[in-house]
Coordinates of C-alpha atoms in Angstrom, one line a residue:
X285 CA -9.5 36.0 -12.0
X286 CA -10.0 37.1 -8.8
X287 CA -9.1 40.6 -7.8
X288 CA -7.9 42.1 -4.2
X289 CA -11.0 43.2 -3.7
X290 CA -12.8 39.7 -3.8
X291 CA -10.3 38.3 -1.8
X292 CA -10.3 41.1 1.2
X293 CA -15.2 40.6 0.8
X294 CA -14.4 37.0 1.2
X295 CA -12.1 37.3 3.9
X296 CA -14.4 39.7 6.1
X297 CA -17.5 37.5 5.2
X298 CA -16.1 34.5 6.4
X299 CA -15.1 36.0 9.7
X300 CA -18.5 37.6 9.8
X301 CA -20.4 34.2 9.5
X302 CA -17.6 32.9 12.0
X303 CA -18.7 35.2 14.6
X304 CA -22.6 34.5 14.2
X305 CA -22.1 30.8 14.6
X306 CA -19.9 30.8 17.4
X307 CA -20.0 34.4 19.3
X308 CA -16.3 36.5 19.4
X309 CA -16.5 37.1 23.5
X310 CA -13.1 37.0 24.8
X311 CA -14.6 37.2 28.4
X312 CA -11.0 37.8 29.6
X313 CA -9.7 41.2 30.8
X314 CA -6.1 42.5 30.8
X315 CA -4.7 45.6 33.6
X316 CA -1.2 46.9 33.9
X317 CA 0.0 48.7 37.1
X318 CA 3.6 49.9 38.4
X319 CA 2.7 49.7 41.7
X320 CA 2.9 45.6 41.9
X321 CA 1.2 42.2 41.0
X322 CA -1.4 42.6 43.9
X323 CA -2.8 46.1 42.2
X324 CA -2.8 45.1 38.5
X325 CA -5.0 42.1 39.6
X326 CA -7.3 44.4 41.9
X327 CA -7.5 46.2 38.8
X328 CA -8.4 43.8 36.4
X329 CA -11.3 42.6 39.0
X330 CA -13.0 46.0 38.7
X331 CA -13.2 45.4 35.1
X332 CA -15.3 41.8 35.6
X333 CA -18.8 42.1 35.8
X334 CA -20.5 41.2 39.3
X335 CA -22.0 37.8 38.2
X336 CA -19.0 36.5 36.8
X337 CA -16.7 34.0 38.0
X338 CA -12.9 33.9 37.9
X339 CA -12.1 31.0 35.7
X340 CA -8.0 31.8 35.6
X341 CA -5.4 34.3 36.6
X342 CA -2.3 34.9 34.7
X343 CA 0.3 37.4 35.7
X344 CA 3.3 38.8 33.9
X345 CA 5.9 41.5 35.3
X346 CA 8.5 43.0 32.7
X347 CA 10.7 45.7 32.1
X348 CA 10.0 49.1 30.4
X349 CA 13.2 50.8 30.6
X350 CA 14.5 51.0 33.8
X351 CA 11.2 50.3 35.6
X352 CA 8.8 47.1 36.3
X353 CA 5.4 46.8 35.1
X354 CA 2.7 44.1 36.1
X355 CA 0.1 42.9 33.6
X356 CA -2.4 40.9 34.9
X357 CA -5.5 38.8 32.4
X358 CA -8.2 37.3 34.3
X359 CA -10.5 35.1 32.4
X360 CA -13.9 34.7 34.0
X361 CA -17.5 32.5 33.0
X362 CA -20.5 34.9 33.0

């Protein structure tokens, strides 16, 4: 009996009343950089606000085509 519709309302309500009981911060932020591991970080830093603190670093390189590419995600407590 019940319709797409219903199903897609119940769906976004749910995840709406998710969010209000627990809030959806991800207080994490991602950079890229071809330069190396040392910028992407750097940038990622700028991107925290100044009373945070750094909770964890996690650093990836990989390949996009021929050339190497550093992601950085730095999770940080406000």
């Amino acid at each position: 009996m019940s319709t797409p519709f219903l199903q897609k309302f119940f769906i976004g309500f749910i995840a709406l009343i998710s969010c209000q009981v627990s809030p959806c911060l991800a207080n994490s932020v991602t950079a890229e950089s071809i330069w190396d591991q040392a910028n992407a970080e750097e940038r990622a830093r700028s991107q925290i606000p100044a009373n945070a603190t750094v909770t964890s670093t996690n650093c990836e390189s990989f390949q996009v085509r021929n050339d190497l590419r550093y992601r950085c995600t730095l999770e940080y407590n406000q």
